[in-house]
Structure formats: structure tokens, C-alpha cells
Short mmCIF file of C-alpha atoms in Angstrom, two decimals:
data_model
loop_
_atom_site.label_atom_id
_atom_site.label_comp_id
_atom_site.label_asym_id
_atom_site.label_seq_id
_atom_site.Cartn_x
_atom_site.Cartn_y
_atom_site.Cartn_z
CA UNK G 1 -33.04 -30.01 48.92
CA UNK G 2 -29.44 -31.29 48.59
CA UNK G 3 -26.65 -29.49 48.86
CA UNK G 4 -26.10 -30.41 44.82
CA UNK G 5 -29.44 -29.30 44.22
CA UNK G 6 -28.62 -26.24 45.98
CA UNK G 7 -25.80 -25.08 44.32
CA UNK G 8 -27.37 -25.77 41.16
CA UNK G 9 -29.79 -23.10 42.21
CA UNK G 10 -27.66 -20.75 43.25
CA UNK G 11 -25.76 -20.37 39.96
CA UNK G 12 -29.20 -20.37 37.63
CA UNK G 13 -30.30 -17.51 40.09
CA UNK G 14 -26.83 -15.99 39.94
CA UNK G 15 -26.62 -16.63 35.84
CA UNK G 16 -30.22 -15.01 35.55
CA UNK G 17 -29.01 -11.96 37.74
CA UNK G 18 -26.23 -11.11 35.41
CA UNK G 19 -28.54 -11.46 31.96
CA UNK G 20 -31.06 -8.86 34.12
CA UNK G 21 -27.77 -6.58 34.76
CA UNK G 22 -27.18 -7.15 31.33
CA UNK G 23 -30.64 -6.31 29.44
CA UNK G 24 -31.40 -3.44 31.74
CA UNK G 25 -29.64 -0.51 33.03
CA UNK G 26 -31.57 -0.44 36.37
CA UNK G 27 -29.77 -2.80 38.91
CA UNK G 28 -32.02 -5.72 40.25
CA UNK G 29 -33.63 -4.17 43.33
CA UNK G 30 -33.75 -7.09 45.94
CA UNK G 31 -32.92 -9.40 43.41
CA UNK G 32 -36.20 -8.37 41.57
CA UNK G 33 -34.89 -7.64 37.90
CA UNK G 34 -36.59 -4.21 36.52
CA UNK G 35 -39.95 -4.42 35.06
CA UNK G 36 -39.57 -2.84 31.63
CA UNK G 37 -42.74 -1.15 30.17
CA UNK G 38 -44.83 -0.22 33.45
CA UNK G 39 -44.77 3.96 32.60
CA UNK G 40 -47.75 2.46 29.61
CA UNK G 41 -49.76 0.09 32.29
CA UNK G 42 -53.50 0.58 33.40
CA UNK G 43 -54.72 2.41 36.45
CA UNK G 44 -55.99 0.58 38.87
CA UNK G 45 -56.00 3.49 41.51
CA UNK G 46 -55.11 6.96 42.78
CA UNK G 47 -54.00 8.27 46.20
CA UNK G 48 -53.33 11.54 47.67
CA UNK G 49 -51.35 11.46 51.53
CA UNK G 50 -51.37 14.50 53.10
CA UNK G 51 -49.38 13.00 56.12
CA UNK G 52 -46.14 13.15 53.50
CA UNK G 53 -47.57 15.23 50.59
CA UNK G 54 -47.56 13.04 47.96
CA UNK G 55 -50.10 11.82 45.18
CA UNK G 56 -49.52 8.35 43.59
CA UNK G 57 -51.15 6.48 40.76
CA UNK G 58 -50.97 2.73 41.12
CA UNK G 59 -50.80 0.62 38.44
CA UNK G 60 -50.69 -2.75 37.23
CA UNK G 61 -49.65 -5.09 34.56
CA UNK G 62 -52.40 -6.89 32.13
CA UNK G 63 -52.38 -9.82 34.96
CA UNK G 64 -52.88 -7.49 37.83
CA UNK G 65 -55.46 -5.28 35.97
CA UNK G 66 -58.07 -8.27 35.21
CA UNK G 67 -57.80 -9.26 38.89
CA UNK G 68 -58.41 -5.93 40.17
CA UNK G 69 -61.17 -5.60 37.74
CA UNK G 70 -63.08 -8.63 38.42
CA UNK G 71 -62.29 -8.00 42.40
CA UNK G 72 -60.29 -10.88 42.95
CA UNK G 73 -57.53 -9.63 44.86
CA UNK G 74 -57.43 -11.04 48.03
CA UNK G 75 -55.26 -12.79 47.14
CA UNK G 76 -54.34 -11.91 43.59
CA UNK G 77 -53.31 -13.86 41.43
CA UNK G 78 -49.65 -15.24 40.73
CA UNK G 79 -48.22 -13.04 38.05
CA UNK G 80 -49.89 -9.79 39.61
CA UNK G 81 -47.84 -6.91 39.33
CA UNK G 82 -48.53 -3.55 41.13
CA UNK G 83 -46.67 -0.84 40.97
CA UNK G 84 -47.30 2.91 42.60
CA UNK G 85 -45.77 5.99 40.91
CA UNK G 86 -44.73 8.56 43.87
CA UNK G 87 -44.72 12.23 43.51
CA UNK G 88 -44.63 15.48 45.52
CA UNK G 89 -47.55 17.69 45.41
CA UNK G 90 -47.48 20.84 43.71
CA UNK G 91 -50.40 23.16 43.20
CA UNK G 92 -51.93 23.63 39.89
CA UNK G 93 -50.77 26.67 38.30
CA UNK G 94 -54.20 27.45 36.52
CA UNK G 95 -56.45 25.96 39.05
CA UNK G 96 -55.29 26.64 43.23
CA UNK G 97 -57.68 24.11 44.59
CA UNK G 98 -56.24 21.40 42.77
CA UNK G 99 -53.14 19.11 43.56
CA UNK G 100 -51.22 17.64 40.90
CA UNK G 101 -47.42 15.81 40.50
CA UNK G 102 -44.86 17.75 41.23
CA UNK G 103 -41.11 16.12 41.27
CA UNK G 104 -40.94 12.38 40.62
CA UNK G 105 -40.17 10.52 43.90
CA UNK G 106 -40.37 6.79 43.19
CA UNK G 107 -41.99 3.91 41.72
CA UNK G 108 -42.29 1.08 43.85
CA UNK G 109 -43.47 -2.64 43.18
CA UNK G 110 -45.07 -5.92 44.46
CA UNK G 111 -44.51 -8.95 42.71
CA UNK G 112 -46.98 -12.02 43.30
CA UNK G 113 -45.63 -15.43 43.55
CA UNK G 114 -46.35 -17.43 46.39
CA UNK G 115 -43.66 -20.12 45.48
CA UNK G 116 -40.77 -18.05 44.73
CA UNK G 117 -41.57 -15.08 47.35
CA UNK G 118 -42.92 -17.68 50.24
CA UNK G 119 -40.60 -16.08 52.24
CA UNK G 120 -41.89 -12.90 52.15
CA UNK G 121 -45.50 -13.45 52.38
CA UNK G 122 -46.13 -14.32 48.62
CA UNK G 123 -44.64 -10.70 47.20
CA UNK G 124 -41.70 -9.60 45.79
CA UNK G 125 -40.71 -6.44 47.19
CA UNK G 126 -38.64 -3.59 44.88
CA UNK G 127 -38.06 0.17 44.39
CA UNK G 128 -35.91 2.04 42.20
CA UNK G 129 -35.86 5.75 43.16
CA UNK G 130 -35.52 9.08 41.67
CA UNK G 131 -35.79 9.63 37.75
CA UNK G 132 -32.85 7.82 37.50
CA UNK G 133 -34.15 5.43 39.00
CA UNK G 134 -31.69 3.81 41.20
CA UNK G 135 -32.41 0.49 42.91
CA UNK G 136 -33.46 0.13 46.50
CA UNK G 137 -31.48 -2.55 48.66
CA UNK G 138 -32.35 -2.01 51.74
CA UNK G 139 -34.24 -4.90 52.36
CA UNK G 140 -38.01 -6.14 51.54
CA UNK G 141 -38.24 -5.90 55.84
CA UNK G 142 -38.27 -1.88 55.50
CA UNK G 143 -41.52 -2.56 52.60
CA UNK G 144 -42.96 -5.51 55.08
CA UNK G 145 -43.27 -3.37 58.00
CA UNK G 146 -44.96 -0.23 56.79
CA UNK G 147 -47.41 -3.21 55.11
CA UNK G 148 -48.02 -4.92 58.12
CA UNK G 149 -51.48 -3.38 58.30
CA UNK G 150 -53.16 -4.57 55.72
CA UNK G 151 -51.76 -8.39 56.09
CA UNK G 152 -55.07 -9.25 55.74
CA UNK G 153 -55.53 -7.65 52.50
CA UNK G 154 -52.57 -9.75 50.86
CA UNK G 155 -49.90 -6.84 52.14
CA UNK G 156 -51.89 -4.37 49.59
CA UNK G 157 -53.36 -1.18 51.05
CA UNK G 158 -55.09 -0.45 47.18
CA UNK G 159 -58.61 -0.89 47.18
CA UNK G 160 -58.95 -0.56 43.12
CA UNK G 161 -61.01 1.81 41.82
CA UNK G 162 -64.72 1.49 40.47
CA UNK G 163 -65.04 1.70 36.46
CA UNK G 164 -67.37 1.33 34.43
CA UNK G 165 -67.75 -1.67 32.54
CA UNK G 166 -65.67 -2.00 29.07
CA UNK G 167 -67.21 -1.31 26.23
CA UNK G 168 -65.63 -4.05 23.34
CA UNK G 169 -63.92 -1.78 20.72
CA UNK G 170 -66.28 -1.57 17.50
CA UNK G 171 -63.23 -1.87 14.82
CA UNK U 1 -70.65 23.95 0.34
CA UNK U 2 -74.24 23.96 -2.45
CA UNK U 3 -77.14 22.17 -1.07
CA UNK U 4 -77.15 19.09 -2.75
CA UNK U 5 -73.82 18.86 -1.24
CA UNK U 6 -74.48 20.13 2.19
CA UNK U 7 -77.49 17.11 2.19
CA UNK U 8 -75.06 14.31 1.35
CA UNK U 9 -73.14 15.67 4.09
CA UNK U 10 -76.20 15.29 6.65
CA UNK U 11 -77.11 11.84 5.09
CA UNK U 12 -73.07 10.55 5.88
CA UNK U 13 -73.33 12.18 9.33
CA UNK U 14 -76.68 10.67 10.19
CA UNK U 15 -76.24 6.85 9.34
CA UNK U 16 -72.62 7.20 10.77
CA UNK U 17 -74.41 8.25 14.12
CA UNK U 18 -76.70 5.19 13.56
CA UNK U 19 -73.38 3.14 13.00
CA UNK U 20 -72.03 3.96 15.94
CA UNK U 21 -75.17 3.77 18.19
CA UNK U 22 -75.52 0.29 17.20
CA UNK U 23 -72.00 -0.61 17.61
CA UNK U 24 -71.98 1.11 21.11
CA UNK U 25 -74.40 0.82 24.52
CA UNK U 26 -73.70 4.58 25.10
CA UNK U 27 -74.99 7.20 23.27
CA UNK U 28 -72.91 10.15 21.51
CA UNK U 29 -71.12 12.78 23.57
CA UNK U 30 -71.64 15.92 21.87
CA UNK U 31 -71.66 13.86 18.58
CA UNK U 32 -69.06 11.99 19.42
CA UNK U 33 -68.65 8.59 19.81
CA UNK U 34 -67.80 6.71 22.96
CA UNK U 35 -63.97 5.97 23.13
CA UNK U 36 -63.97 2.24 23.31
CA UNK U 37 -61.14 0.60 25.89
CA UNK U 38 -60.19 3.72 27.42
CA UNK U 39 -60.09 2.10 31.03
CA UNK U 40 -56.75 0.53 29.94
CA UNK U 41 -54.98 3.57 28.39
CA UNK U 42 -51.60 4.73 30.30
CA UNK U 43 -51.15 7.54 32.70
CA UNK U 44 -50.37 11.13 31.89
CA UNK U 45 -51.20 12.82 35.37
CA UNK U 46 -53.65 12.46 38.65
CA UNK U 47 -54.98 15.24 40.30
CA UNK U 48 -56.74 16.36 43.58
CA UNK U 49 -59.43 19.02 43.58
CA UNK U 50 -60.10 19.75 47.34
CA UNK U 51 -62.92 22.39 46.19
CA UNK U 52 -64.98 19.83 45.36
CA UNK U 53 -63.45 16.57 47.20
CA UNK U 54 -62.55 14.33 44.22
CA UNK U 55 -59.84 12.77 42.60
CA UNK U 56 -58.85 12.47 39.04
CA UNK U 57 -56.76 10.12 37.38
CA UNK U 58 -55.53 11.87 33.59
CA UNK U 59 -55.19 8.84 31.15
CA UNK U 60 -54.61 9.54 27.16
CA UNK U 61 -54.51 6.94 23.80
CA UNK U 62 -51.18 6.23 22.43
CA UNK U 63 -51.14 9.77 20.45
CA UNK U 64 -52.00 11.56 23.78
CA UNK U 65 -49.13 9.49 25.94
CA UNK U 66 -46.44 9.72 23.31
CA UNK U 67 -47.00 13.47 22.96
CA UNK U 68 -47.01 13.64 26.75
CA UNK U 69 -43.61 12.24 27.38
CA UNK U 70 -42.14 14.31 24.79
CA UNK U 71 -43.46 17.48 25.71
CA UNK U 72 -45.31 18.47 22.74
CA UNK U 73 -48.45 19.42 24.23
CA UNK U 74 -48.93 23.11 23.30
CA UNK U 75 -50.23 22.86 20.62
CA UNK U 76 -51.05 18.61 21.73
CA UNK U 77 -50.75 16.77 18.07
CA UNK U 78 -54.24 15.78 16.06
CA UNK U 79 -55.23 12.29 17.22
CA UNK U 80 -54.85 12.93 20.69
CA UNK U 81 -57.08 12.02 23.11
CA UNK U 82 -57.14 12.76 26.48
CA UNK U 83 -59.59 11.43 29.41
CA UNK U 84 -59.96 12.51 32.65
CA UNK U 85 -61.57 10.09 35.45
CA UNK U 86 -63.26 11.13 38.58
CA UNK U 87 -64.52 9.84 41.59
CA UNK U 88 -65.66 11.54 45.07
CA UNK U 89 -63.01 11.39 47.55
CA UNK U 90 -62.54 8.46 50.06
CA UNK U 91 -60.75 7.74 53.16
CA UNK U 92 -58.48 4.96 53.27
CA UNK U 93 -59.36 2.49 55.87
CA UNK U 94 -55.99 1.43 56.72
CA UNK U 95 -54.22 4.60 56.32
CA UNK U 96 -55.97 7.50 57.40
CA UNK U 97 -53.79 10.39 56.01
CA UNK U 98 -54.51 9.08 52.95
CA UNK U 99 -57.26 9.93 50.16
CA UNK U 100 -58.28 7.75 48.01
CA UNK U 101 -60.90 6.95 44.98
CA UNK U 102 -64.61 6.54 46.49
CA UNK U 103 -67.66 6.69 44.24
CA UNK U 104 -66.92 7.31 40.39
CA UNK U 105 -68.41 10.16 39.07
CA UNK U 106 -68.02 10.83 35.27
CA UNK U 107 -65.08 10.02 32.54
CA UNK U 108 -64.28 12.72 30.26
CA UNK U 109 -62.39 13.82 27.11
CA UNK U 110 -60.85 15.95 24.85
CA UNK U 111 -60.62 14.45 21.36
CA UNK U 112 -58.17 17.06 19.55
CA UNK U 113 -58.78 17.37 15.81
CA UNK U 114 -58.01 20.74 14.31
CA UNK U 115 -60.05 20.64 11.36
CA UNK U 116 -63.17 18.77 13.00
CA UNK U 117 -63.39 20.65 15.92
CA UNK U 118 -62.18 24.20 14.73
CA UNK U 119 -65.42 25.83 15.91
CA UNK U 120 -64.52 24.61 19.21
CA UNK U 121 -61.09 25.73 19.69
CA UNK U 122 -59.50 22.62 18.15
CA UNK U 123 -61.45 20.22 20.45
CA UNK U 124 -64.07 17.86 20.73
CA UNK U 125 -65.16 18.06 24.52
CA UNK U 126 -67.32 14.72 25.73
CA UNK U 127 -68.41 13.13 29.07
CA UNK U 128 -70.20 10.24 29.99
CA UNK U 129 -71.95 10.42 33.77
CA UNK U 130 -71.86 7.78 36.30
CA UNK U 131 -71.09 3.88 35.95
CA UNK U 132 -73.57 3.48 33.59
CA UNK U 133 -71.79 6.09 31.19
CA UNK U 134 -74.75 8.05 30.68
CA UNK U 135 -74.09 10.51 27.53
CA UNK U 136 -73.56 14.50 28.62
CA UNK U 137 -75.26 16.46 25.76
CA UNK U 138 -75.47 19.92 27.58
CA UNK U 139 -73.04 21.33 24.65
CA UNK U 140 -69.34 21.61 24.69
CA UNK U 141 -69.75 25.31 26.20
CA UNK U 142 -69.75 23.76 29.35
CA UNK U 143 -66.41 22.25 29.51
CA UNK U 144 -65.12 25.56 27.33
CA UNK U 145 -66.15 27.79 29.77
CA UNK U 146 -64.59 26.23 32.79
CA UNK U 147 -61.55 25.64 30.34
CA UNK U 148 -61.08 29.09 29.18
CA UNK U 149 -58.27 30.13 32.00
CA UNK U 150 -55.83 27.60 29.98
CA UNK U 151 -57.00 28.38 26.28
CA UNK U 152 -53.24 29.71 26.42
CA UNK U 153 -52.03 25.57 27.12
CA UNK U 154 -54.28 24.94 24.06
CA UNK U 155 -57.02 24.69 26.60
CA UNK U 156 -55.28 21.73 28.55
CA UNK U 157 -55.11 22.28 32.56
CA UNK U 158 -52.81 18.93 32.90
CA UNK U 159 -48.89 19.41 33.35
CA UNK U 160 -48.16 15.87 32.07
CA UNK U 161 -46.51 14.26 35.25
CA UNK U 162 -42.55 13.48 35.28
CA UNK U 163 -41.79 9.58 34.50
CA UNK U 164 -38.54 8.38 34.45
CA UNK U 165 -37.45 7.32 30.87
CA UNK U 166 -38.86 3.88 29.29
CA UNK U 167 -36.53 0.93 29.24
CA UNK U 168 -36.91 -1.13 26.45
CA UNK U 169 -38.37 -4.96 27.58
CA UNK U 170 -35.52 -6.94 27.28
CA UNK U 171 -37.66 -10.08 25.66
#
């Protein structure tokens, strides 16, 4: 790329950053603008760590919910969005054996797209924290490395859960 | 309710049970009908029940969610629906402190209509067994028995978990 070329780019990234800033009132974490709407996406899995005491739903937007679905994701698709919601455990009041969510911790995201996140292994790499949700900017490296085990799972520890099959809606 | 009446009624209730058998591959729950499309609805909690090693992902239709985030779930508003998911617990392979969904076990629901369902505390209670969604026609005692220490939370063991607040999508 020329330098032209390049600056080009640099000012429609920097022009797109500022109608994110603009639309949203999340900051862009790691340049990734916030995805609006991902409270009301699917479930493709559940996890429970006891090494930090937190339970987590992962979810994924209508791209990432086919692939994980129809078990095509490694790797998934461009498009694929995951997210996983992060809470501390609490006990349930009416039922001691059971864990539920206790205070809202974070949601974090991948983002496929192996053109524009080549750099970082295909993903896009964001967290906003807290119910406030404030962005995380400390660097996709500090997501990369606690991923590092499952490089060859395409960077996603998830194994999505088994379903049943959908039943078409009769009206 | 005179008896001409009362046989209408059993004539409406019997060829909507046909209706539905033929639109569906799974049999009635308890009379009820099997909730088309619920693998996609949105998260309202997950759960962990170590006395009997599974984990539970709490998903709800749009009534169910909406009511959810705003807190009105005692009593939870007619139209509701909520579903709860199961599998047997599983350790992940790449992260050993963590649990996650293994073998599914059974899907099911709470369909909350006051007047329907007022001979069983405001609730239609459903379930449909293993992947191949096998109807559970053991009779809605069942789940009301193990329900009855939250007949107080209108029967409901789920504190809906804490999301942050929905952003509009900006496009």
C-alpha cells in the first residue's frame, strides 16, 4: 500500500470511529465499536469456573448461532460474533445446591474477520466491563494470551452446546 | 357450563390437539403444545445444580425477557414463557476448572396464563426429554411439587440475572 493509500485509510477508520462514539455511548473497545442488541442473542453455551467463581452464558449473533449449530466452527465463519456474559456466583436463595448469577462482571467479545483482524489471528478482541459497561483498552495481547490454548480451536475455548433439532414454527 | 356446551368444548379441544399434532413432530406436554423456536429465545439466567451435576441455561419468549429486565416477575405477566435447558455436567478439555454443558437432558417450561392454568397455580408446566424431545405426560404435579418452596415468587426459582442496559442499534 502507498503512503496515499494509507492515509486514506487512516481517516475512513478514524471518520468511522467518531460515528461509533457518536451512535453509542460505550467507547470503541480496541477500536471494536459496541455491538448493540447482544443482551436478546441465542445461547450457544454455559460455563461454570470454580477456579474464579464465575458462571457465564455465551452467546452469539444470528451468524455465529447457525455455525455453532451446524458445527462448523473451526473456523467459523466471517461475521461470527461470540460474546460471554460474566458473573459472580451466588447461591440460590430457594434451592442451596444450586449456583446462579450473582453481580454482573463483564461481557466480553470475539469478532471474526480474517481480513480485517489478520493481525490478530482472524478475531477481533473487546470487553466493556461492569454494568456500565466501560470499554477495555488494554490490549487484544492480554485476550490472546489467556486464548493461546485453544489456538487450534480458532482461539475459542466454547464447545457449543447439543440441542435438539428446531422444530419450524406452525403459524 | 350445560352439557351441550361442555361437549362443544371437548370437540374444540380435541381437533385443536389433532391440529397441533400434525403441525408438530412432538407430542403435547401436559396438553400443551410444543413451543416452536425456543432454541433461539434470549437469556434470562444459567444455573448450576451440583446435587445432581448439571447445568441449566434459563431462556424466555419476548413476554418472558421483557418482563425479566424490568423486574416484573412476581406476579410474571400472562404470555410469558419461560424454558429451562439442561444438560449433565462436562469438563472442559482445555480449561479444567471449568464446567461446562455435556449431554442434554430435557427442555422445560412454564407457560403462565392465569385463566388457563388457574387449577395449576397460574401455570402450565411442560417438558420434553432428551434430543429427540420426547413428550413428559407424568402430570404437572411433578414440577409443582418440586416448585412449591417458591409458590411465594409465583412459583419461579430464577432471579433473572443482572444485564447491563440495552443500547439501541445505531442502524
Amino acid at each position: 500500500m502507498d503512503i496515499r493509500k494509507s492515509l486514506v485509510s487512516a481517516l475512513v477508520v478514524a471518520a468511522s470511529g467518531a460515528a461509533s462514539a457518536a451512535d453509542s455511548p460505550h467507547e470503541a473497545s480496541h477500536s471494536i465499536a459496541y455491538p448493540a442488541g447482544w443482551q436478546n442473542w441465542s445461547t450457544i453455551g454455559v460455563s461454570h469456573r470454580t477456579d474464579n467463581n464465575t458462571l457465564r452464558v455465551i452467546l452469539g449473533n444470528e451468524i455465529a448461532v447457525a455455525a455453532a449449530r451446524a458445527g462448523q466452527t473451526n473456523p467459523w465463519p466471517d461475521g461470527a460474533i461470540l460474546g460471554k456474559v460474566v458473573w459472580k456466583d451466588t447461591e440460590l436463595a430457594n434451592w442451596k445446591a444450586a449456583t446462579a448469577p450473582g453481580a454482573f462482571v463483564h461481557a466480553e467479545f470475539m469478532f471474526r474477520d480474517s481480513a480485517k483482524y489478520a493481525d490478530t489471528y482472524g478475531w477481533g478482541w473487546a470487553r466493556w466491563v461492569g454494568l456500565e459497561q466501560k470499554a477495555f483498552n488494554e490490549g487484544p495481547q492480554v485476550c490472546i494470551a489467556c486464548h493461546t490454548p485453544v489456538k487450534d480451536r480458532d482461539w475459542v475455548f466454547t464447545d457449543p452446546a447439543t440441542f435438539p433439532a428446531m422444530v419450524p414454527a406452525s403459524e
